[in-house]
Amino acid sequence: MASTMPADVPSDDRAYQVDRLIAEDIDAYLERHRNKSLLRFITCGSVDDGKSTLIGRLLYDSKMIFEDQLAALENDSKRVGTQGQEIDFALLVDGLAAEREQGITIDVAYRFFATETRKFIVADTPGHEQYTRNMVTGASTADLAVILIDARKGVLTQTRRHSYLAHLVGIRHLVLAVNKMDLVGYDQQKFDTIVADYRSFAASIGITDFTPMPISGFRGDNITARSANMPWYEGPSLIEHLETVEIDAERDRAKPFRLPVQWVNRPNLDFRGFAGLIATGGIAPGDKVRVLPSGKTSTVERIVSFDGDLGNAVAGQSVTLTLADEIDCSRGDVIAAADAPPQAADQFEATLVWLADEEMLPGRGYWLKLGTQMVSATVQAPKYQIAVNTMEKLAAKTFDLNAIGVANLSTDKPIVFEPYADNRALGGFILIDKLTNATVAAGMLHFSLRRSQNVHWQPVDLGRDHHAGMKNQKPALLWFTGLSGAGKSTIANLVEKRLARMNRHTFLLDGDNVRHGLNKDLGFTDADRVENIRRVGEVAKLMTDAGLIVITAFISPFRAERDMVRQMVAPGEFFEVHIDTPLAEAEARDVKGLYAKARAGQLANFTGIDSPYEAPDNPEIRIDTTGMTAEQAADAIVARLIP
């Protein structure tokens, strides 16, 4: 207790004063704790290098374990631990049953602890290669990475992989923690050899600075204090280093102001504010700002927070800004310093870390989420894939699980960005599968492609409404999909003839015919099928802009690509027509003999046999060819299109 009470104070008053002083001490402690800086860091490295044990030791030494947790830890250590009768600190972090059974980390585990000078959030990331995607998740928000190496094993493949990923996602502070020094007799020569090996590798991938440190997570050597077992080591302990290292948020405050708008706050007619987390820089009332991508400018009128209006705000704070002018600004826009705005573009070069079990399909549409912005994006064929062990740039047609490579991508509208190396908030993104909503990749933008800045839309005087009016019809895209042999081309041909008799202006794009010219360079792999449909969709869009009723007959086996084409044309103009024929019926017809070749192994990637067909969930028109003739089907489609 910092204060003492006079002995002559009445007992009731003394009790009151003691309670008051305790409350004051608690308030002071909470205030000090609230104002501490926060460091986010990860532990990474190969399997069994001691990541979970190290975190458990940090929690234990920082007194962040309750008595009941300690008792449970001691009991679990005896029952499922790997350290004999001693405490197995890894069990504090490895919470999954599968992790305890195998003695490995599978998922990312986040833990909080604090010292007198700083708060910490540490992510324990898995070492197995198959869980690399989980490591990327933990690294994406970290300021520092502790890369562990087993002193008995030295630099391993996953050491290199995790070091490269940490450098790739922009972690500036690296600690090379050579662990389990107690198992090599605290040998300085062993430590120096490992550091020299790692330094050579680090230089090859652009890591110019790291802090080497000999430790024993299990024994506590050089964790919270310098160890007497290694008098030859003159550097700081791990905790000492973590308490003093510079935090990225402190650097971000020196950069130009950026606030991605998360929400437009409009509680009443008299208030309109733009809420979000300040990514970089600082702001004060009266500062001039620019809203991107529109480019409109204004002045900050107020900075509103939960605690009231602020005189200024800096990176890391969540605030609501009100502007002096009524300008268009919505979720996904970025409010930036007027004299130093970020860029806006729709084509980029980026590094991708592929996180999905399914391989990347060039040309397929994915959702791209960058900060508060969400747009549709397509990835082109990779420029190259990176071999982490050798840093070679390898030729690749796609990316599979845990692959790292560089590719160009394009978005359906401009997004506000900065290179990831300059701004993680406006340069880092994820790709999301449109059908499953699963995250399939994490990416880092390098720069916008020159053509995105040099190629602009040329305004024309006669638009799609004029073209449709000249033809006295409403444009439409009838998208026939179904198995080979279902009858798509036959029914599509009949539909066009009926529309012609009604003086409608049409054009029929047939799958086989298009492959003789426009798409003659494409095969039948999944990636080629995606590109086939993308090109046809672009052509069909131009034709609807010309006022035509476009009819297409393609297997188009994937829902994602059919949905991509739907998004290309105007709302209400896309009609998905599912020619629903059972596989057995389509195969029985086999007019072209393709099913027979596929069954004989002479035709690979044939839809329905060794390549999947994803039937539409809710097509505008469904035709059951087992219950109606082609002529009846054509009449039904025309009646649906033109009542």
XYZ file of C-alpha atoms in Angstrom:
643
model
C 0.000 0.000 0.000
C 1.436 3.356 -1.017
C -0.298 5.312 1.836
C -0.548 4.723 5.616
C -3.280 5.785 8.082
C -2.672 7.696 11.349
C -3.267 5.539 14.411
C -5.622 8.100 16.030
C -8.166 8.025 13.200
C -11.436 6.359 14.344
C -11.754 2.770 13.166
C -14.842 3.464 11.017
C -13.052 6.350 9.313
C -9.941 4.223 8.871
C -11.959 1.496 7.142
C -13.527 4.088 4.857
C -10.167 5.642 4.067
C -8.609 2.231 3.369
C -11.418 1.384 0.953
C -10.994 4.769 -0.709
C -7.253 4.346 -1.094
C -7.678 0.832 -2.465
C -10.171 2.152 -4.997
C -7.776 4.968 -5.933
C -4.926 2.489 -6.366
C -7.095 0.252 -8.536
C -8.210 3.194 -10.658
C -4.613 4.335 -11.033
C -3.548 0.815 -11.988
C -6.331 0.489 -14.549
C -5.465 3.896 -16.007
C -1.797 2.913 -16.325
C -2.807 -0.400 -17.873
C -5.172 1.270 -20.339
C -2.484 3.620 -21.567
C 0.135 0.937 -22.133
C 1.154 0.329 -25.721
C 0.085 -2.975 -27.307
C 2.490 -5.211 -29.215
C 1.126 -7.999 -31.404
C 3.584 -10.757 -32.215
C 3.662 -14.344 -33.419
C 5.747 -17.393 -32.702
C 6.571 -19.480 -35.744
C 9.008 -22.056 -37.022
C 9.078 -25.779 -37.673
C 7.217 -28.543 -35.843
C 8.431 -29.191 -32.258
C 10.674 -26.132 -32.160
C 8.942 -25.131 -28.916
C 6.516 -22.372 -29.923
C 3.677 -23.337 -27.584
C 6.070 -24.030 -24.727
C 7.594 -20.583 -25.092
C 4.194 -18.876 -24.936
C 3.206 -20.969 -21.941
C 6.408 -19.884 -20.213
C 5.668 -16.212 -21.008
C 2.178 -16.536 -19.515
C 3.560 -18.330 -16.462
C 6.377 -15.873 -15.807
C 4.135 -12.831 -16.314
C 1.729 -14.161 -13.634
C -1.142 -14.403 -16.141
C -2.300 -17.825 -14.912
C -4.969 -18.209 -12.232
C -4.554 -20.740 -9.451
C -7.204 -23.083 -10.849
C -5.550 -22.909 -14.285
C -2.188 -23.743 -12.742
C -3.687 -26.690 -10.896
C -5.307 -27.945 -14.101
C -2.018 -27.451 -15.956
C -0.109 -29.493 -13.393
C -2.708 -32.265 -13.616
C -2.768 -32.246 -17.430
C 1.041 -32.248 -17.546
C 1.108 -35.514 -15.641
C -1.699 -37.003 -17.741
C -0.935 -35.922 -21.339
C 2.234 -33.839 -21.042
C 5.504 -34.500 -22.846
C 7.878 -33.386 -20.055
C 7.607 -36.284 -17.637
C 6.495 -35.081 -14.211
C 7.410 -31.456 -14.890
C 5.019 -28.758 -16.094
C 4.340 -28.878 -19.845
C 3.807 -25.197 -20.647
C 2.632 -25.999 -24.200
C -0.665 -27.276 -22.757
C -1.584 -23.690 -21.830
C -1.854 -22.935 -25.544
C -2.606 -26.232 -27.296
C -6.304 -26.318 -26.452
C -7.619 -28.581 -29.213
C -7.939 -32.258 -28.368
C -6.169 -33.147 -31.625
C -3.281 -30.875 -30.658
C -2.846 -32.519 -27.291
C -3.064 -35.993 -28.762
C -0.448 -35.286 -31.440
C 1.661 -32.819 -29.470
C 1.462 -30.249 -32.276
C -0.268 -26.931 -32.960
C -3.005 -27.028 -35.621
C -4.926 -23.773 -35.325
C -3.794 -20.265 -34.422
C -4.084 -19.660 -30.677
C -4.142 -16.079 -29.388
C -3.117 -15.240 -25.830
C -2.913 -11.985 -23.884
C -0.393 -11.057 -21.230
C 1.112 -7.876 -19.832
C 4.165 -6.560 -18.033
C 4.682 -3.318 -16.164
C 5.471 -1.423 -19.359
C 3.505 -3.013 -22.217
C 0.558 -5.222 -23.183
C 0.956 -8.137 -25.593
C -1.182 -10.311 -27.840
C 0.746 -13.343 -29.039
C -0.371 -15.759 -31.760
C 0.917 -19.318 -31.571
C 1.023 -20.449 -35.204
C 1.291 -24.044 -36.432
C 4.535 -25.460 -37.768
C 3.205 -28.130 -40.134
C 3.354 -27.201 -43.812
C -0.294 -28.182 -44.351
C -1.314 -25.486 -41.840
C 0.746 -22.724 -43.454
C -2.456 -20.808 -44.201
C -3.104 -20.574 -40.448
C 0.352 -19.102 -39.953
C -0.418 -16.403 -42.526
C -3.580 -15.531 -40.603
C -1.626 -14.930 -37.418
C 1.131 -12.988 -39.183
C -1.211 -10.609 -40.986
C -1.678 -8.346 -37.931
C 1.671 -8.854 -36.175
C 4.332 -6.235 -35.463
C 7.016 -8.809 -34.618
C 7.781 -12.471 -35.281
C 9.670 -14.800 -32.965
C 11.125 -17.442 -35.274
C 12.094 -20.465 -33.218
C 14.806 -22.938 -34.162
C 15.547 -26.162 -32.317
C 19.217 -25.887 -31.381
C 19.642 -29.596 -32.133
C 18.240 -29.354 -35.682
C 19.231 -25.948 -37.036
C 17.556 -24.134 -39.940
C 14.795 -26.294 -41.480
C 12.408 -25.974 -44.441
C 9.607 -24.488 -42.335
C 12.070 -22.051 -40.768
C 12.710 -20.712 -44.250
C 9.031 -20.790 -45.240
C 7.846 -18.939 -42.145
C 10.688 -16.416 -42.358
C 9.781 -15.684 -45.966
C 6.079 -15.339 -45.119
C 6.812 -13.063 -42.160
C 8.940 -10.861 -44.415
C 6.316 -11.044 -47.162
C 3.467 -9.789 -44.975
C 5.575 -6.848 -43.823
C 6.736 -7.838 -40.338
C 9.743 -5.595 -39.726
C 10.963 -6.984 -36.403
C 12.276 -10.555 -36.346
C 13.683 -12.400 -33.345
C 15.677 -15.519 -34.148
C 15.145 -17.530 -30.964
C 17.474 -20.542 -30.908
C 15.493 -22.697 -28.489
C 16.300 -25.763 -26.371
C 19.812 -24.547 -25.647
C 19.692 -26.659 -22.469
C 19.652 -29.782 -24.674
C 22.962 -28.827 -26.342
C 24.730 -27.873 -23.146
C 24.309 -24.125 -23.760
C 26.987 -24.401 -26.449
C 27.912 -20.978 -27.870
C 29.501 -22.484 -30.975
C 26.263 -24.301 -31.811
C 24.351 -21.032 -31.454
C 26.817 -19.070 -33.599
C 26.681 -21.692 -36.385
C 22.878 -21.563 -36.533
C 22.869 -17.761 -36.580
C 25.412 -17.706 -39.431
C 23.351 -20.221 -41.458
C 20.193 -18.195 -40.928
C 21.896 -14.899 -41.726
C 22.971 -16.261 -45.106
C 19.422 -17.386 -45.909
C 17.844 -14.169 -44.589
C 20.009 -12.026 -46.844
C 18.838 -14.012 -49.877
C 15.193 -13.062 -49.271
C 15.792 -9.441 -48.333
C 15.852 -9.682 -44.525
C 18.610 -7.283 -43.502
C 18.097 -7.164 -39.761
C 17.054 -9.609 -37.041
C 17.791 -10.143 -33.354
C 19.420 -13.516 -32.538
C 18.793 -14.863 -29.047
C 19.703 -18.164 -27.324
C 16.857 -19.375 -25.089
C 15.256 -22.324 -23.384
C 11.493 -21.927 -23.224
C 11.154 -24.972 -20.994
C 13.848 -23.944 -18.485
C 13.169 -20.198 -18.736
C 16.675 -19.211 -19.881
C 16.783 -15.663 -21.314
C 13.005 -15.394 -21.266
C 12.313 -12.807 -18.563
C 15.903 -12.274 -17.400
C 19.433 -12.963 -18.585
C 20.446 -16.549 -17.890
C 23.475 -17.440 -15.810
C 23.832 -20.577 -17.949
C 24.928 -18.478 -20.948
C 27.279 -15.760 -19.682
C 28.662 -15.430 -23.205
C 25.349 -13.907 -24.390
C 25.303 -10.154 -23.813
C 21.978 -9.225 -25.472
C 18.589 -8.576 -23.863
C 16.180 -11.212 -22.603
C 13.140 -11.897 -24.763
C 10.786 -9.882 -22.540
C 13.213 -6.965 -22.403
C 13.331 -6.898 -26.192
C 9.540 -7.176 -26.544
C 9.052 -4.289 -24.113
C 11.289 -1.888 -26.026
C 10.837 -2.710 -29.715
C 9.102 -0.053 -31.837
C 5.454 -0.756 -32.658
C 4.176 -0.318 -36.213
C 1.317 1.893 -35.012
C 3.876 4.442 -33.848
C 5.387 4.588 -37.361
C 1.951 4.747 -38.971
C 1.205 8.017 -37.214
C 3.930 9.751 -39.224
C 2.360 8.769 -42.553
C -0.320 10.715 -44.497
C -3.848 10.489 -43.122
C -6.017 7.542 -44.260
C -9.429 6.519 -42.898
C -11.317 3.714 -44.679
C -15.016 4.466 -44.129
C -16.711 1.572 -42.374
C -20.101 3.116 -41.669
C -22.064 6.273 -42.438
C -23.603 7.373 -39.128
C -26.935 9.162 -39.691
C -28.934 9.056 -36.417
C -31.025 12.087 -37.402
C -31.398 14.771 -40.064
C -28.899 17.054 -38.338
C -25.943 14.655 -38.145
C -24.010 12.811 -40.838
C -20.678 11.317 -39.854
C -18.237 8.869 -41.386
C -16.970 6.234 -38.978
C -13.879 4.090 -39.239
C -10.483 3.128 -37.861
C -7.684 5.536 -38.759
C -5.158 3.440 -40.674
C -2.320 5.961 -40.851
C -1.558 9.563 -40.015
C -3.429 12.028 -37.842
C -6.329 14.438 -38.242
C -7.686 17.567 -36.550
C -10.718 19.807 -37.107
C -10.028 22.230 -39.941
C -7.790 19.823 -41.882
C -8.545 19.502 -45.589
C -9.404 16.007 -46.789
C -10.142 14.245 -50.054
C -12.667 11.400 -50.464
C -11.509 8.615 -52.769
C -12.254 7.334 -55.364
C -14.541 10.277 -56.234
C -11.832 12.870 -55.514
C -14.236 15.309 -53.799
C -12.634 17.581 -51.211
C -13.878 19.083 -47.961
C -12.747 20.115 -44.468
C -13.054 18.194 -41.208
C -15.610 19.877 -38.988
C -15.685 17.583 -35.932
C -13.964 14.443 -34.652
C -16.580 12.549 -32.655
C -15.740 9.671 -30.309
C -17.428 7.727 -27.532
C -15.841 10.108 -25.026
C -16.974 13.227 -26.885
C -15.400 15.514 -29.457
C -11.620 15.285 -29.855
C -9.076 17.952 -30.703
C -7.141 15.451 -32.816
C -6.957 11.742 -33.568
C -4.180 9.437 -34.772
C -3.636 6.017 -36.335
C -5.197 3.223 -34.304
C -8.175 5.256 -33.070
C -11.765 4.593 -34.134
C -13.583 7.883 -34.717
C -16.437 9.499 -36.604
C -15.633 12.491 -38.816
C -18.108 15.140 -39.870
C -17.283 17.255 -42.905
C -18.052 20.888 -43.667
C -19.578 20.035 -47.073
C -22.335 17.652 -48.125
C -20.353 15.347 -50.410
C -20.978 11.791 -51.490
C -19.137 9.372 -49.213
C -20.126 5.821 -48.295
C -18.772 2.554 -46.910
C -15.672 1.489 -48.817
C -14.559 5.028 -49.632
C -11.337 6.348 -48.118
C -11.001 9.773 -46.507
C -7.423 10.941 -46.979
C -5.190 13.968 -46.626
C -6.165 16.347 -49.444
C -2.584 17.057 -50.469
C -1.346 13.438 -50.319
C -4.143 11.110 -51.489
C -3.694 7.397 -52.274
C -4.228 5.948 -55.749
C -7.315 4.362 -57.290
C -7.031 1.690 -59.990
C -8.629 -1.517 -61.251
C -5.625 -3.589 -62.440
C -2.698 -4.648 -60.284
C 0.275 -6.897 -59.784
C 0.078 -8.761 -56.482
C 1.620 -11.556 -54.478
C -0.853 -14.265 -53.512
C -0.685 -16.908 -50.796
C -3.227 -19.534 -51.808
C -5.164 -20.823 -48.784
C -7.794 -23.118 -50.315
C -7.706 -26.834 -51.003
C -9.150 -26.147 -54.453
C -6.654 -24.688 -56.904
C -6.918 -21.156 -58.248
C -8.749 -20.904 -61.570
C -7.473 -18.008 -63.719
C -10.365 -15.905 -64.953
C -12.795 -17.012 -62.253
C -14.504 -14.225 -60.366
C -13.771 -13.891 -56.653
C -14.776 -11.288 -54.104
C -11.802 -9.100 -53.209
C -11.962 -7.505 -49.774
C -9.471 -4.734 -49.059
C -10.194 -2.914 -45.815
C -13.832 -1.866 -46.044
C -13.918 -2.189 -49.846
C -15.539 -5.224 -51.497
C -15.355 -5.689 -55.270
C -15.420 -8.509 -57.795
C -11.976 -9.533 -59.047
C -10.430 -11.996 -61.475
C -6.887 -13.343 -61.289
C -4.892 -13.993 -64.442
C -2.568 -16.948 -64.969
C 0.403 -16.694 -62.574
C 3.543 -14.912 -63.676
C 5.500 -17.310 -61.496
C 5.403 -19.333 -58.296
C 8.090 -19.021 -55.629
C 9.980 -22.087 -54.375
C 10.492 -21.103 -50.739
C 13.521 -23.343 -50.162
C 15.537 -21.994 -53.085
C 13.730 -18.692 -53.822
C 13.508 -19.770 -57.479
C 10.756 -18.316 -59.654
C 8.980 -21.307 -61.179
C 6.556 -21.401 -64.101
C 3.009 -22.216 -62.982
C -0.441 -22.382 -64.569
C -2.293 -22.083 -61.270
C -1.811 -21.943 -57.487
C -2.641 -24.822 -55.176
C -2.767 -25.042 -51.367
C -0.017 -23.016 -49.627
C 1.472 -21.872 -52.943
C 3.061 -18.421 -53.016
C 3.354 -16.550 -56.284
C 2.848 -13.386 -58.291
C -0.026 -12.689 -60.678
C -1.966 -9.805 -62.211
C -5.554 -9.230 -61.158
C -8.332 -6.903 -62.214
C -11.391 -5.585 -60.400
C -14.789 -4.639 -61.769
C -14.388 -1.066 -60.513
C -11.502 1.054 -59.210
C -10.411 0.521 -55.615
C -8.416 2.854 -53.396
C -5.045 1.352 -52.524
C -1.414 1.844 -51.637
C 1.404 -0.670 -52.126
C 1.474 -3.155 -49.271
C 5.069 -2.211 -48.485
C 3.842 1.312 -47.672
C 0.466 0.621 -46.091
C -0.729 -2.777 -44.881
C -4.288 -1.506 -44.374
C -4.698 -0.333 -47.991
C -2.389 -2.883 -49.620
C -3.407 -6.187 -48.073
C -6.490 -8.069 -49.233
C -8.222 -11.427 -49.215
C -10.027 -13.295 -51.986
C -13.356 -14.926 -51.172
C -15.133 -17.669 -53.094
C -18.434 -16.223 -54.292
C -20.399 -19.431 -53.755
C -19.034 -20.766 -50.469
C -17.883 -17.463 -48.919
C -14.658 -19.238 -47.935
C -11.416 -17.232 -47.909
C -9.257 -18.738 -50.670
C -6.218 -16.427 -50.714
C -4.399 -13.621 -48.966
C -2.686 -11.039 -51.123
C -0.383 -8.043 -51.128
C -0.679 -5.378 -53.830
C 2.590 -4.250 -55.446
C 1.496 -1.553 -57.877
C -1.223 -0.692 -60.378
C -0.614 -1.714 -63.968
C 0.164 1.121 -66.332
C -2.727 0.183 -68.598
C -5.166 0.744 -65.714
C -4.094 4.389 -65.725
C -3.773 4.827 -69.499
C -6.888 3.007 -70.734
C -10.079 4.964 -70.137
C -13.717 4.613 -71.126
C -14.402 6.603 -74.282
C -17.808 8.309 -74.041
C -20.170 7.711 -76.987
C -23.256 9.629 -78.001
C -25.426 6.640 -78.896
C -25.861 4.207 -76.013
C -27.565 0.870 -75.419
C -30.995 2.487 -74.976
C -30.749 3.964 -78.465
C -29.720 0.647 -79.995
C -32.552 -1.211 -78.252
C -35.044 1.475 -79.275
C -34.012 1.185 -82.924
C -34.795 -2.534 -82.725
C -38.001 -1.975 -80.759
C -37.080 -4.597 -78.175
C -35.534 -5.044 -74.760
C -32.039 -6.628 -74.769
C -31.710 -10.009 -73.092
C -29.219 -12.813 -72.611
C -30.676 -16.343 -72.675
C -27.959 -18.507 -71.127
C -28.579 -22.191 -71.918
C -26.668 -24.560 -69.613
C -26.751 -28.313 -69.206
C -24.885 -31.546 -69.851
C -23.508 -32.475 -73.240
C -26.348 -34.066 -75.187
C -29.046 -32.393 -73.110
C -30.418 -30.589 -76.171
C -29.133 -27.043 -75.579
C -28.134 -26.294 -79.173
C -31.304 -27.847 -80.627
C -33.632 -25.873 -78.361
C -31.593 -22.662 -78.697
C -31.838 -22.892 -82.483
C -35.613 -23.328 -82.291
C -35.918 -20.371 -79.907
C -33.997 -18.117 -82.294
C -36.212 -19.155 -85.222
C -39.371 -18.355 -83.260
C -38.017 -14.961 -82.213
C -37.040 -14.232 -85.830
C -40.627 -14.872 -86.904
C -41.623 -12.263 -84.307
C -39.231 -9.739 -85.932
C -36.884 -9.835 -82.963
C -33.177 -9.110 -83.525
C -31.138 -12.009 -82.176
C -27.736 -13.686 -82.271
C -26.908 -17.264 -81.299
C -23.530 -18.090 -79.723
C -23.036 -21.866 -79.733
C -20.332 -23.567 -77.691
C -18.897 -25.647 -80.515
C -18.967 -22.808 -83.037
C -17.158 -20.362 -80.738
C -14.314 -22.863 -80.251
C -13.575 -22.722 -83.978
C -12.535 -19.077 -83.758
C -12.673 -16.880 -80.662
C -11.750 -19.697 -78.274
C -9.819 -22.062 -80.532
C -6.760 -21.709 -78.281
C -8.561 -23.120 -75.225
C -8.724 -26.709 -74.047
C -11.073 -28.361 -71.564
C -9.269 -28.049 -68.255
C -11.162 -26.285 -65.468
C -9.065 -23.154 -66.029
C -9.740 -23.192 -69.795
C -13.465 -23.693 -69.197
C -13.479 -20.626 -66.942
C -11.700 -18.528 -69.588
C -14.031 -19.880 -72.292
C -17.085 -18.602 -70.433
C -15.441 -15.305 -69.485
C -14.741 -14.478 -73.137
C -18.230 -15.494 -74.250
C -19.699 -13.392 -71.440
C -17.783 -10.326 -72.608
C -18.975 -10.848 -76.196
C -22.563 -11.384 -75.042
C -22.400 -8.189 -72.995
C -21.314 -6.181 -76.056
C -24.167 -7.706 -78.044
C -26.765 -6.776 -75.420
C -25.308 -3.258 -75.461
C -26.087 -3.318 -79.192
C -29.730 -4.037 -78.305
C -29.748 -7.709 -79.325
C -31.413 -10.702 -77.732
C -28.435 -13.015 -77.316
C -28.847 -16.772 -77.056
C -25.942 -18.901 -75.835
C -25.639 -22.688 -75.674
C -22.731 -23.775 -73.469
C -22.293 -26.531 -70.926
C -20.822 -23.837 -68.634
C -20.417 -26.332 -65.787
C -19.530 -23.952 -62.951
C -22.008 -21.776 -61.074
C -19.308 -19.170 -60.375
C -18.800 -18.390 -64.065
C -22.511 -18.294 -64.833
C -22.920 -15.866 -61.960
C -19.968 -13.838 -63.300
C -21.751 -13.405 -66.638
C -24.980 -12.484 -64.839
C -23.100 -9.644 -63.145
C -21.781 -8.382 -66.509
C -25.171 -7.520 -67.992
C -27.837 -5.111 -66.802
C -30.193 -6.270 -64.021
C -33.184 -8.218 -65.328
C -31.555 -9.045 -68.677
C -29.937 -12.387 -67.754
C -32.079 -15.515 -68.056
C -30.434 -18.733 -66.905
C -32.066 -21.593 -68.826
C -31.278 -24.988 -67.315
C -31.790 -27.743 -69.887
C -32.247 -30.367 -67.195
C -31.513 -33.799 -68.606
C -30.390 -36.724 -66.416
C -26.871 -37.990 -67.139
C -28.153 -41.417 -68.154
C -30.543 -39.869 -70.702
C -27.885 -37.518 -72.122
C -25.423 -40.403 -72.390
C -28.021 -42.602 -74.103
C -28.434 -39.981 -76.822
C -24.670 -39.427 -77.304
C -25.172 -37.917 -80.749
C -21.487 -37.027 -81.120
C -20.084 -40.166 -79.503
C -18.343 -38.129 -76.819
C -19.619 -40.093 -73.825
C -18.344 -43.328 -75.350
C -14.885 -41.801 -75.784
C -14.932 -40.458 -72.220
C -15.948 -43.847 -70.800
C -13.137 -45.447 -72.783
C -10.605 -43.025 -71.346
C -10.003 -41.378 -74.729
C -11.480 -37.988 -73.725
C -10.307 -36.345 -70.497
C -12.115 -33.692 -68.443
C -15.515 -34.561 -69.871
C -18.391 -32.999 -67.943
C -20.484 -35.568 -66.117
C -17.839 -38.295 -66.337
C -14.535 -37.059 -64.894
C -15.340 -33.357 -64.580
C -18.179 -31.988 -62.416
C -21.344 -30.189 -63.483
C -22.827 -27.751 -60.968
C -26.538 -27.509 -61.695
C -28.219 -24.100 -61.203
C -29.886 -23.573 -57.847
C -32.583 -21.120 -58.970
C -32.624 -20.729 -62.766
C -35.088 -18.333 -64.355
C -36.229 -21.145 -66.638
C -35.951 -24.907 -66.106
C -36.652 -27.281 -68.990
C -37.165 -30.990 -68.253
C -36.411 -32.641 -71.575
C -37.757 -35.975 -70.344
C -41.228 -34.431 -70.096
C -41.469 -32.203 -73.169
C -40.280 -32.073 -76.760
C -37.737 -29.565 -78.069
C -40.548 -27.630 -79.769
C -42.543 -27.420 -76.542
C -39.425 -26.293 -74.685
C -38.782 -23.533 -77.236
C -42.382 -22.308 -76.957
C -42.126 -22.198 -73.153
C -38.888 -20.198 -73.259
C -40.225 -17.649 -75.761
C -43.395 -17.258 -73.698
C -41.294 -16.566 -70.595
C -39.144 -14.020 -72.445
C -41.987 -12.261 -74.293
C -45.311 -12.818 -72.509
